[in-house]
Each structure stands twice: as structure tokens, then as C-alpha cells.
PDB file of C-alpha atoms in Angstrom:
ATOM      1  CA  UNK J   1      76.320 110.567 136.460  1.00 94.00           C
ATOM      2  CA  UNK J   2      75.280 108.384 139.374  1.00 96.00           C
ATOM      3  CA  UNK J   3      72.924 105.554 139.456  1.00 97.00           C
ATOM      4  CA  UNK J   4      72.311 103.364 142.662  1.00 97.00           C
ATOM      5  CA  UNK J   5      70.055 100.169 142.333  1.00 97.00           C
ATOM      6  CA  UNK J   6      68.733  98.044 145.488  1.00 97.00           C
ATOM      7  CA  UNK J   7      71.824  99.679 147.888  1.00 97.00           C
ATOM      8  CA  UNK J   8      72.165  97.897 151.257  1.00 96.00           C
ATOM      9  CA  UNK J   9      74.770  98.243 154.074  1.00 96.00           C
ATOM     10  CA  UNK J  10      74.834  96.503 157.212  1.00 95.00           C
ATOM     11  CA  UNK J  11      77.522  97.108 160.012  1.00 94.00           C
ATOM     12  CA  UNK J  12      77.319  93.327 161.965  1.00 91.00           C
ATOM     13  CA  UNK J  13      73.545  92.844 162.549  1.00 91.00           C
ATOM     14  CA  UNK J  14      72.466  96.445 162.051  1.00 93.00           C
ATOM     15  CA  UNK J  15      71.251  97.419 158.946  1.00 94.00           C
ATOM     16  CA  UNK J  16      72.050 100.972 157.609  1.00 96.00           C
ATOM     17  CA  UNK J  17      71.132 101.194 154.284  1.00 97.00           C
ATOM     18  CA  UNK J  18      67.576  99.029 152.996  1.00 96.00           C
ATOM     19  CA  UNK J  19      66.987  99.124 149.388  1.00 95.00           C
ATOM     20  CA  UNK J  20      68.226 102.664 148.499  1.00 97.00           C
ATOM     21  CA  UNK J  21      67.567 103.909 144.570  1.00 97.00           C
ATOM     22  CA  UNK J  22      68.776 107.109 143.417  1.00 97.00           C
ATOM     23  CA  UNK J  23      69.731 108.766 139.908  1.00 97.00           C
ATOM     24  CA  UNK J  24      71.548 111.492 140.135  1.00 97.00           C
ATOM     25  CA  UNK J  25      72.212 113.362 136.329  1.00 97.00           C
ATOM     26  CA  UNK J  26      74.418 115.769 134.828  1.00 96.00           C
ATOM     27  CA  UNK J  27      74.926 119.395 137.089  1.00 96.00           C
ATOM     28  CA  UNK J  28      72.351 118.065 139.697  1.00 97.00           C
ATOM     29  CA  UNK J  29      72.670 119.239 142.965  1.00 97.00           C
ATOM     30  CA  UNK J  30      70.722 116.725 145.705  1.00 98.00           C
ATOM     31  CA  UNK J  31      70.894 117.309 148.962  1.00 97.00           C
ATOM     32  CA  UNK J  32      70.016 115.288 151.379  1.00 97.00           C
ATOM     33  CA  UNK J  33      68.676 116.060 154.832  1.00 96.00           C
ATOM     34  CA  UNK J  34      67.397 113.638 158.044  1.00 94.00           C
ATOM     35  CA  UNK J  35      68.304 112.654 161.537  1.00 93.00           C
ATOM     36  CA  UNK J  36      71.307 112.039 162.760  1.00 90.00           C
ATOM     37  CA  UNK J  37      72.036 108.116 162.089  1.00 91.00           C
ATOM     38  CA  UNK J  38      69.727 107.600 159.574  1.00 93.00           C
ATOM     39  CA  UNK J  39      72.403 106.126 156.758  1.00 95.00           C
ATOM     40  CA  UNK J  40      73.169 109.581 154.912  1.00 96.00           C
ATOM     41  CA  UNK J  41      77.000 109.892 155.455  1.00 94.00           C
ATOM     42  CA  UNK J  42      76.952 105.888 155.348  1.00 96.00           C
ATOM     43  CA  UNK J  43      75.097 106.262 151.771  1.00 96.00           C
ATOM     44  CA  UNK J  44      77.922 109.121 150.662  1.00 95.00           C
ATOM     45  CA  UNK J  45      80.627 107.067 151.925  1.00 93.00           C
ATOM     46  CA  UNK J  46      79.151 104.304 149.754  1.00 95.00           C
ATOM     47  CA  UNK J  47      79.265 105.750 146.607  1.00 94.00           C
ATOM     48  CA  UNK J  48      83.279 105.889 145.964  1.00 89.00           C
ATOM     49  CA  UNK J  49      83.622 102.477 148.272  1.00 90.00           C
ATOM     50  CA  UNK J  50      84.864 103.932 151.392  1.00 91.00           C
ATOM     51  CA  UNK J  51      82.127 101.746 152.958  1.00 93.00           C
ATOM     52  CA  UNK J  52      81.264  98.469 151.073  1.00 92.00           C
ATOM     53  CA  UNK J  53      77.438  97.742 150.602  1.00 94.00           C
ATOM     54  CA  UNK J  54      76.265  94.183 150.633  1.00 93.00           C
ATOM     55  CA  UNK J  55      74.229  94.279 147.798  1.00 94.00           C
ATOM     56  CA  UNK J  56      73.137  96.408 145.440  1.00 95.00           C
ATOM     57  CA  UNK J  57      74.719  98.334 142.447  1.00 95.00           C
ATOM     58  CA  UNK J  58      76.517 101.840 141.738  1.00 96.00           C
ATOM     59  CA  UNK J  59      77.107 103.298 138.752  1.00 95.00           C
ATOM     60  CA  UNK J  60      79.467 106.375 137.966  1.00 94.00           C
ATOM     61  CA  UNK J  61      79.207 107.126 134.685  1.00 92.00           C
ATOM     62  CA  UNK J  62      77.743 103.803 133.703  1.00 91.00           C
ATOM     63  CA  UNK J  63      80.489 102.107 135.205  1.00 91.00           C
ATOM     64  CA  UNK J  64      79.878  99.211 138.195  1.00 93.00           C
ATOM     65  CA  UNK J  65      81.524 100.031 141.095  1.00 92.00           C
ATOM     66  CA  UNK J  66      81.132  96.536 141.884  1.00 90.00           C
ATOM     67  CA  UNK J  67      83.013  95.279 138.732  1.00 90.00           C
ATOM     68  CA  UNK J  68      85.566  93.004 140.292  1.00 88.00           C
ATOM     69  CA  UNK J  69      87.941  94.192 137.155  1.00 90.00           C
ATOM     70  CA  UNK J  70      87.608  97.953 137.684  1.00 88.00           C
ATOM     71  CA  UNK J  71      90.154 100.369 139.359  1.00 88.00           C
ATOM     72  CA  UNK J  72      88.505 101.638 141.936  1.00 87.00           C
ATOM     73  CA  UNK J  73      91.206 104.662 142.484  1.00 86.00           C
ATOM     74  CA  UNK J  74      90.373 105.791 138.750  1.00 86.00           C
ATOM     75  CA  UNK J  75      87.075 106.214 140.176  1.00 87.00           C
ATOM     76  CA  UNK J  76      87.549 107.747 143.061  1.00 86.00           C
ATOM     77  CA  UNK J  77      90.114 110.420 141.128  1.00 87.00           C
ATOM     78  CA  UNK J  78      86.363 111.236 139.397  1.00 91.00           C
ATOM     79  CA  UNK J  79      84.365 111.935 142.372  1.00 94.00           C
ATOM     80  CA  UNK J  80      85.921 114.128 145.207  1.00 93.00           C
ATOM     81  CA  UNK J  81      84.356 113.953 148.684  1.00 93.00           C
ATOM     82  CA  UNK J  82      84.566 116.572 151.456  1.00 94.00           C
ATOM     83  CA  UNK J  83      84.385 115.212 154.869  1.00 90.00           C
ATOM     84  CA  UNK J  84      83.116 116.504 158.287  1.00 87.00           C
ATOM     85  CA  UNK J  85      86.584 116.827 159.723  1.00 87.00           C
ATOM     86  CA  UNK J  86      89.196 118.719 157.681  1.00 87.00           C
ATOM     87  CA  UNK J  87      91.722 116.238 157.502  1.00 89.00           C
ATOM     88  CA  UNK J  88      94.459 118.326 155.673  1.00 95.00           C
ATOM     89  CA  UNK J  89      98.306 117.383 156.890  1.00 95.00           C
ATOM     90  CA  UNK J  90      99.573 119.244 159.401  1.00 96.00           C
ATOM     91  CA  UNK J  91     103.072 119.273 158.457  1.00 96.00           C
ATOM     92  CA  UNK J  92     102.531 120.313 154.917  1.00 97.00           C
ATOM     93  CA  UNK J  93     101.781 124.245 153.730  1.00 97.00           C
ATOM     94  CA  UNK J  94      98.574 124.602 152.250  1.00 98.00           C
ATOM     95  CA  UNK J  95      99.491 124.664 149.178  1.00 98.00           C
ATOM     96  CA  UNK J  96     101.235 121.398 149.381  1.00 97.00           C
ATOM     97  CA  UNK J  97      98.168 119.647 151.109  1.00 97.00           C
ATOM     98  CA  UNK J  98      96.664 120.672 147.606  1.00 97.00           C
ATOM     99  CA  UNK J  99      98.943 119.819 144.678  1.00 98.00           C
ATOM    100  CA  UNK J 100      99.746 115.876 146.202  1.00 96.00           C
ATOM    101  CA  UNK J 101      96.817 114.456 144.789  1.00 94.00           C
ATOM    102  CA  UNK J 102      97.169 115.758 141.159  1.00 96.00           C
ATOM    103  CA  UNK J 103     101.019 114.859 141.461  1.00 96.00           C
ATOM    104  CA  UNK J 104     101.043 111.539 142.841  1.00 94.00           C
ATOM    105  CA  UNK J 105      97.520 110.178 141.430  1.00 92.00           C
ATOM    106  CA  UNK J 106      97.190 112.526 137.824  1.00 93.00           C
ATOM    107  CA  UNK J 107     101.074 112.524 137.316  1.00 94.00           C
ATOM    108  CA  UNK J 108     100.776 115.975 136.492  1.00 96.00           C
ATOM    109  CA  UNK J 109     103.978 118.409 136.941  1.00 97.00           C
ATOM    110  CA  UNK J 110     104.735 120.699 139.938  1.00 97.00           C
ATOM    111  CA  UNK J 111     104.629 123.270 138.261  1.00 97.00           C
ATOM    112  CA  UNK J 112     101.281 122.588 136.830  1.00 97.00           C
ATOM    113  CA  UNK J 113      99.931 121.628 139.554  1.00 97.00           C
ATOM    114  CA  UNK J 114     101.207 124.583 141.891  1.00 97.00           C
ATOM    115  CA  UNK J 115      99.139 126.804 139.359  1.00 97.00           C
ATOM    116  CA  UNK J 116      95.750 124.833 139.958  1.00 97.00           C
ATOM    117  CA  UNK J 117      96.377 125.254 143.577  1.00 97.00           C
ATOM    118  CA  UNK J 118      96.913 128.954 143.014  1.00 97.00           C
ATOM    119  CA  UNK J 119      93.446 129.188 140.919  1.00 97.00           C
ATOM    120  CA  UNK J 120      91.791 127.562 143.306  1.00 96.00           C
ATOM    121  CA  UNK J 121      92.857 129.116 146.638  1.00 97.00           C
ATOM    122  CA  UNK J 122      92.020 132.665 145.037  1.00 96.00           C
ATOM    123  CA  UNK J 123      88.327 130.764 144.119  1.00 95.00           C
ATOM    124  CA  UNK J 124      88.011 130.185 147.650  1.00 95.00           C
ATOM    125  CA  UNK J 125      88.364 133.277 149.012  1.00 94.00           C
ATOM    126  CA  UNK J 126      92.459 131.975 150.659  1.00 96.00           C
ATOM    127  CA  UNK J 127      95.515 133.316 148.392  1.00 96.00           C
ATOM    128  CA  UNK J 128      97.063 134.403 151.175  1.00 97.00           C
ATOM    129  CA  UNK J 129      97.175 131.018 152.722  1.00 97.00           C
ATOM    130  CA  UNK J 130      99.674 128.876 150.469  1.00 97.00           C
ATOM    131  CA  UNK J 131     102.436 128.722 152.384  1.00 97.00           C
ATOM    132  CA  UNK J 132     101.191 128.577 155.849  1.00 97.00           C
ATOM    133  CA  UNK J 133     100.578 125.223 157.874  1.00 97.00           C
ATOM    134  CA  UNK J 134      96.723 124.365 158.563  1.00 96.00           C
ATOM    135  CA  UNK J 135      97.670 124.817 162.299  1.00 95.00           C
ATOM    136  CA  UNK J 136      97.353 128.550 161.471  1.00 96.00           C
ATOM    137  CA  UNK J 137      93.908 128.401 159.828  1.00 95.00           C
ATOM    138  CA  UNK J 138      90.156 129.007 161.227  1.00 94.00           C
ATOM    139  CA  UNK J 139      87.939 126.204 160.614  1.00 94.00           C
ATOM    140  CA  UNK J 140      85.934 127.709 158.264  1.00 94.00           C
ATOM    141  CA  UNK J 141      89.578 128.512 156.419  1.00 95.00           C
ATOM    142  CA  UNK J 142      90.419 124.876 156.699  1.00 95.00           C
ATOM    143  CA  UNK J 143      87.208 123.372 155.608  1.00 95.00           C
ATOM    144  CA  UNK J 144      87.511 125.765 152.472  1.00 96.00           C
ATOM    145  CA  UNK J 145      91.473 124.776 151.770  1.00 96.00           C
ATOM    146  CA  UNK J 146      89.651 121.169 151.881  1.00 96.00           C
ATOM    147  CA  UNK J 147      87.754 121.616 149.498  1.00 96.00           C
ATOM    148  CA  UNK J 148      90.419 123.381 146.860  1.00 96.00           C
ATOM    149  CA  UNK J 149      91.918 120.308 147.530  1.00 96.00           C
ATOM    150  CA  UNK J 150      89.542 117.981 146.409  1.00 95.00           C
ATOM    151  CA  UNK J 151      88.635 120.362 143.322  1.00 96.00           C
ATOM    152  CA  UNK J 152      92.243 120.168 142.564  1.00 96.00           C
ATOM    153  CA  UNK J 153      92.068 116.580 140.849  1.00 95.00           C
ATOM    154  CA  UNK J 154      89.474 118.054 138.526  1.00 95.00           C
ATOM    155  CA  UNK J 155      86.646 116.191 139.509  1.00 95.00           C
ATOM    156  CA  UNK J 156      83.251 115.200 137.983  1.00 95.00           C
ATOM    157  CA  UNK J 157      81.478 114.975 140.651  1.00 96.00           C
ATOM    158  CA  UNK J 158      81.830 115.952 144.752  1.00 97.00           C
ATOM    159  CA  UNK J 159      80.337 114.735 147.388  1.00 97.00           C
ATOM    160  CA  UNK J 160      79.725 116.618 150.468  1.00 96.00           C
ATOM    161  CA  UNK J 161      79.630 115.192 154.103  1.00 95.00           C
ATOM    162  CA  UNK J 162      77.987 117.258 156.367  1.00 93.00           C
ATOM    163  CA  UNK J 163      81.222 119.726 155.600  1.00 92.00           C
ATOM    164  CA  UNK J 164      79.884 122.490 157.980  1.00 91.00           C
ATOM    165  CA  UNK J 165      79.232 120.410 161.070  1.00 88.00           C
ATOM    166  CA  UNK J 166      82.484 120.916 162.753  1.00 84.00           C
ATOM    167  CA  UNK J 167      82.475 124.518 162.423  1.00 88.00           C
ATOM    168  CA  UNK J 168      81.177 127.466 164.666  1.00 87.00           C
ATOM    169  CA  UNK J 169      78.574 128.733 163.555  1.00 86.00           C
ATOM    170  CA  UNK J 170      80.344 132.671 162.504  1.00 85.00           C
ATOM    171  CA  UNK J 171      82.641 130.024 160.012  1.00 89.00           C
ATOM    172  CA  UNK J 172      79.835 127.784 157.956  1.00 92.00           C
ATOM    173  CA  UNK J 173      78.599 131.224 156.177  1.00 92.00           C
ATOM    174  CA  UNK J 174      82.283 130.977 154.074  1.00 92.00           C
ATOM    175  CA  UNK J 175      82.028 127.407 153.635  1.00 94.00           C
ATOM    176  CA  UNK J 176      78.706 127.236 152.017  1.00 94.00           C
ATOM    177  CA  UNK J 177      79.390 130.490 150.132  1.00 94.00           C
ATOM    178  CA  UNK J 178      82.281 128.016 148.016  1.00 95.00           C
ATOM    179  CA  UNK J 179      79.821 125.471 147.789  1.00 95.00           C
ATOM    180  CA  UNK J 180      76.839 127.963 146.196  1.00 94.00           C
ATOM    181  CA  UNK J 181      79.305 129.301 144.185  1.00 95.00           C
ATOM    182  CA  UNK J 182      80.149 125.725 142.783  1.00 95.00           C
ATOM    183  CA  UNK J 183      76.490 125.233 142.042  1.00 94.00           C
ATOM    184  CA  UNK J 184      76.128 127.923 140.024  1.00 94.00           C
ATOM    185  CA  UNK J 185      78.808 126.965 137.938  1.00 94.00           C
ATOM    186  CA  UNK J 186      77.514 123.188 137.066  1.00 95.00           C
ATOM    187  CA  UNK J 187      79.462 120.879 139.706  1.00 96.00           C
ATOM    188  CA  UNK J 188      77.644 117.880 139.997  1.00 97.00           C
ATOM    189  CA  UNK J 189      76.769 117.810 143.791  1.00 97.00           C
ATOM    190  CA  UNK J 190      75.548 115.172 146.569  1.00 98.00           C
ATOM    191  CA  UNK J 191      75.386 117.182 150.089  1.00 97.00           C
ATOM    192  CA  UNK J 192      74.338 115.494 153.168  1.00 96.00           C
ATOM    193  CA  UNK J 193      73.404 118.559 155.498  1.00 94.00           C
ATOM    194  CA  UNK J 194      71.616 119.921 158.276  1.00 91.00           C
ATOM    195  CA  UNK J 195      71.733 123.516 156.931  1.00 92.00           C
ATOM    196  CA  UNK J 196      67.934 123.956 156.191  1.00 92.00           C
ATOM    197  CA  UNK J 197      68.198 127.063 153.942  1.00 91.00           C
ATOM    198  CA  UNK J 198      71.485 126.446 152.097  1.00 93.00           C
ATOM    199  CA  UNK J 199      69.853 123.022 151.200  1.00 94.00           C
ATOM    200  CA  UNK J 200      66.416 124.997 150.531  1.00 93.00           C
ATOM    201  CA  UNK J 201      68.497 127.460 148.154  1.00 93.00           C
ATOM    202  CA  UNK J 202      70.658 125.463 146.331  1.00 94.00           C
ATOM    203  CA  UNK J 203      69.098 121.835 145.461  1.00 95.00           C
ATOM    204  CA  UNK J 204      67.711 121.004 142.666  1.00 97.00           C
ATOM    205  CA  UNK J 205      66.371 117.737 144.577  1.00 97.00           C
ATOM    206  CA  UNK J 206      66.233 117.051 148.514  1.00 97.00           C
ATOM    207  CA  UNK J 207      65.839 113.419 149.896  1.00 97.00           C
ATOM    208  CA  UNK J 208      64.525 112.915 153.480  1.00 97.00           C
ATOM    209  CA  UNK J 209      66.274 109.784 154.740  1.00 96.00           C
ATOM    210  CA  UNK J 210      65.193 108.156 158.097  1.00 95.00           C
ATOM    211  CA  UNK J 211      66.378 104.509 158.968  1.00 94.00           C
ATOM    212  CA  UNK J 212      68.008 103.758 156.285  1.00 96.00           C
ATOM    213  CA  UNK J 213      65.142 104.596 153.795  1.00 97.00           C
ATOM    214  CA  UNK J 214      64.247 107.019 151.136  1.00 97.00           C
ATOM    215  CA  UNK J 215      61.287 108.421 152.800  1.00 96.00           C
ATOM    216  CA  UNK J 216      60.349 111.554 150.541  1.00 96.00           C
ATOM    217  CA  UNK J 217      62.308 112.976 148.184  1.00 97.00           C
ATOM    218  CA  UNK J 218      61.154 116.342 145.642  1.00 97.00           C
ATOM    219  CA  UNK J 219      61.962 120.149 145.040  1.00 97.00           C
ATOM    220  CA  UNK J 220      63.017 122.307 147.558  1.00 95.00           C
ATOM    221  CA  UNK J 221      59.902 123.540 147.272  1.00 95.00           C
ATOM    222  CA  UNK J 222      57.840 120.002 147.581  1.00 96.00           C
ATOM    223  CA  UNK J 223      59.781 119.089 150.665  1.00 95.00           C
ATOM    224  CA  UNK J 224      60.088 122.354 152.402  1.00 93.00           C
ATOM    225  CA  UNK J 225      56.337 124.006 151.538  1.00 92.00           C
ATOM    226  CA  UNK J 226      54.391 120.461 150.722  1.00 93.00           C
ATOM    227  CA  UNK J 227      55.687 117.563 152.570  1.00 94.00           C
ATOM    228  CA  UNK J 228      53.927 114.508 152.105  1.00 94.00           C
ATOM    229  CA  UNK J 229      55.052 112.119 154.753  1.00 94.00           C
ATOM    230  CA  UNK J 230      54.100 112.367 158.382  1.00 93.00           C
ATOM    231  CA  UNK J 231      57.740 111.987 159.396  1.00 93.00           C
ATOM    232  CA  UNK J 232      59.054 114.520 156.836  1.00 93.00           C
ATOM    233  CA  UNK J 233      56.815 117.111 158.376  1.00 92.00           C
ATOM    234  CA  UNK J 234      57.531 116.307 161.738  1.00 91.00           C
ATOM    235  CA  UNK J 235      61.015 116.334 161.283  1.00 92.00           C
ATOM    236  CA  UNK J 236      60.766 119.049 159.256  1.00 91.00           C
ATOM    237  CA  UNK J 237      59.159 120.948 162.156  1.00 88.00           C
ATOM    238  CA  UNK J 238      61.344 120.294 164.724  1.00 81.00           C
ATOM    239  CA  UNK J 239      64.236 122.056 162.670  1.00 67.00           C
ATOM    240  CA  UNK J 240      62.366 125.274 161.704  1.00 58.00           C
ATOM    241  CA  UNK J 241      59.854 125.303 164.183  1.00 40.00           C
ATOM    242  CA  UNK J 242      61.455 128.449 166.432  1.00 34.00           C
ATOM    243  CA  UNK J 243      62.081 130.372 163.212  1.00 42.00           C
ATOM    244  CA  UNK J 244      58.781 130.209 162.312  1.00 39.00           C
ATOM    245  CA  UNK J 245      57.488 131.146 166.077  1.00 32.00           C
ATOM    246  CA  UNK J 246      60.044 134.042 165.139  1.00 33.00           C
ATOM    247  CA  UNK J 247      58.306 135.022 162.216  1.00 41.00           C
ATOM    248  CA  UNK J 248      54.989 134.684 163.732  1.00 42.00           C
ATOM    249  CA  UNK J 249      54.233 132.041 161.414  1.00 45.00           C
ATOM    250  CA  UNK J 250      53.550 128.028 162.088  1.00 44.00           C
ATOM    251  CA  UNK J 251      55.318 124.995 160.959  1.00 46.00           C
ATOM    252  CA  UNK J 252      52.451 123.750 158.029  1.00 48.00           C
TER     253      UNK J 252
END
């Protein structure tokens, strides 16, 4: 589904991304964990063009998003990406923020489109919330109406931005309950996260990125249990470190 070849990104002098390789198939869900500002939600960003690498390739679906003849919003209809902040408009009812997309982009009718929007807000967990404004909502409510939103243009694949960072922490149990939920059923899944045991439970590959490098990447179970790289376990440690002092056990 995704393919990335010799990915680099570079803000002015500073470079982000060095050299970044990653296939990502069919119903895969990779998650990928590190510091803060060590090119994840750069890398995510990258892979529908909302950031521009300087060299390097991506494929979706064996097509180059570097083609100079390809229509990059026919790609971007494909892969729907749920960001940190909400960003739903405020002076449209839920259920509008949700059926623009498929009408304006897919051309499909309202009335086809209000029923998607319908499907979807009973899938995540909101019915009641169609014709309210997103000024009413909890986070956790809005970061779910989000992502109805972006599953509303039928999507191949999503991509998830750190989607429960903004949230308090009673609100990110709903949020990642839609997004295990989606997993089970097949979605095709990047998630950049710093939610330890959702990433533990629902990968099927983690990647621990640090400077703008691949540094390890495995199972859940090779990256949680058997870390290989000094950094991995050190970062690794740092996160889990008082839950394991909890559980009278000891990081590795």
C-alpha cells in the first residue's frame, strides 16, 4: 500500500528526515513511537505531500507521489489523516463538517452522503451529535467526529498524528477505542503515538524513530520485551519505567 525509498526532509539547514525506508502492506497497522522532534509527524505529513521531501520516493499503491503528472488530491482522497488538533469548522453541525468532503471532492449526493455520516457517527459511539456545532463537544467527542470525517471519503488508508495528544487524559480511552475498533476490521493504519500500550496492543509493526532515523523497528513484542538498540531501551525505559516500579518489576 505504501512504499518509501531514500525519504529526506530538511526545514532550511536542519535535517528532519535522513534516508527513511518503509513498506507498509495491505491491513498493516505500524505504529510508530520516539521522542518528541524526532521526524515522526514530519514523516506522516510526508506521505500525502503536506510536507515536501527533498529526495526520495513514495509510493501509494504503486503510484509516485513525486510524478510531476499525477493529481495529488486523487491521492490524498485515498489516504485520510487525523491530526493532533481537531480542526472541524466551527460554524458547521457535525454532520455537515462530515459530508463536505464526499460532496465537494467524491461528487457524491447529499443525500448519500448524509447517510455515510449517519453510519459513521453511530460507529463512533456520537449519533446524537449531528446537528450540534463542535463548540458543544468534549475533546475526546471532537477528536472522534474527526475521524468519521476522514472515514467518510472511504479511504484506503489513514494516517494517524499523535490524535490523542490534545486530549485529557479521562477522553483518549474513546478515541483509541475507534481506532482499535478500525484495526480489527482491516484499515490500513500508520499511527505516530506516545500511547505505549495502545501501540503495544494494536501494531502489527512498531518503528522507534530518533533524529530523523529508523533506529529499530519489529513486533510489539521485539520492541517492547527485546529491544535491541541502546537508545530504544533507554527510551523505552523512561516511558514505562514508574509502571514497572508499580508492578514491582524493572525496565529489562
Amino acid at each position: 500500500m505504501i512504499e518509501v525509498i531514500d525519504l529526506n526532509k530538511s526545514f532550511g539547514s536542519q535535517t528532519v528526515l535522513k534516508q527513511i525506508n518503509l513498506k507498509v502492506y495491505n491491513q498493516e497497522v505500524v505504529v510508530i513511537i520516539g521522542p518528541s522532534g524526532s521526524g515522526k509527524s514530519t514523516f506522516l505529513r510526508c506521505l500525502n505531500l503536506l510536507e515536501q521531501p527533498q529526495g526520495g520516493t513514495i509510493l501509494i499503491e504503486g503510484q509516485s507521489l513525486m510524478d510531476p503528472n499525477i493529481k495529488i488530491s486523487n491521492i490524498r482522497a485515498e489516504v485520510g489523516l487525523v491530526f493532533q488538533q481537531f480542526n472541524l469548522f466551527p460554524h458547521m453541525k457535525v454532520i455537515d463538517n462530515i459530508t463536505i468532503a464526499p460532496i465537494q471532492v467524491r461528487k457524491w449526493p447529499v443525500e448519500k452522503a448524509r447517510s455515510k455520516a449517519v453510519e459513521l457517527l453511530a460507529k463512533v459511539g456520537l449519533s446524537e451529535k449531528a446537528d450540534v456545532y463542535p463548540d458543544s463537544l468534549s475533546g475526546g467527542q471532537a477528536q472522534r467526529v474527526a475521524i468519521a470525517r476522514a472515514l467518510a471519503m472511504e479511504p484506503k488508508i489513514m494516517l494517524f498524528d499523535e490524535p490523542t495528544s490534545a486530549l485529557d487524559p479521562e477522553m483518549v480511552g474513546e478515541v483509541l477505542a475507534v481506532m482499535k475498533d478500525l484495526a480489527k476490521e482491516g484499515m490500513t493504519m500508520v499511527i505516530v503515538t506516545h500511547e505505549m500500550d495502545f501501540a503495544r496492543e494494536v501494531g502489527d509493526r512498531v518503528l522507534f524513530m530518533e533524529q530523523g532515523i529508523i533506529v529499530e523497528e519489529g513486533t510489539p513484542e521485539e520492541i517492547f520485551e527485546r529491544p535491541i538498540h541502546e537508545r530504544t531501551k533507554s527510551f523505552l525505559s523512561s516511558r514505562n519505567g514508574y509502571a514497572f516500579l508499580l508492578q514491582g518489576r524493572h525496565p529489562f
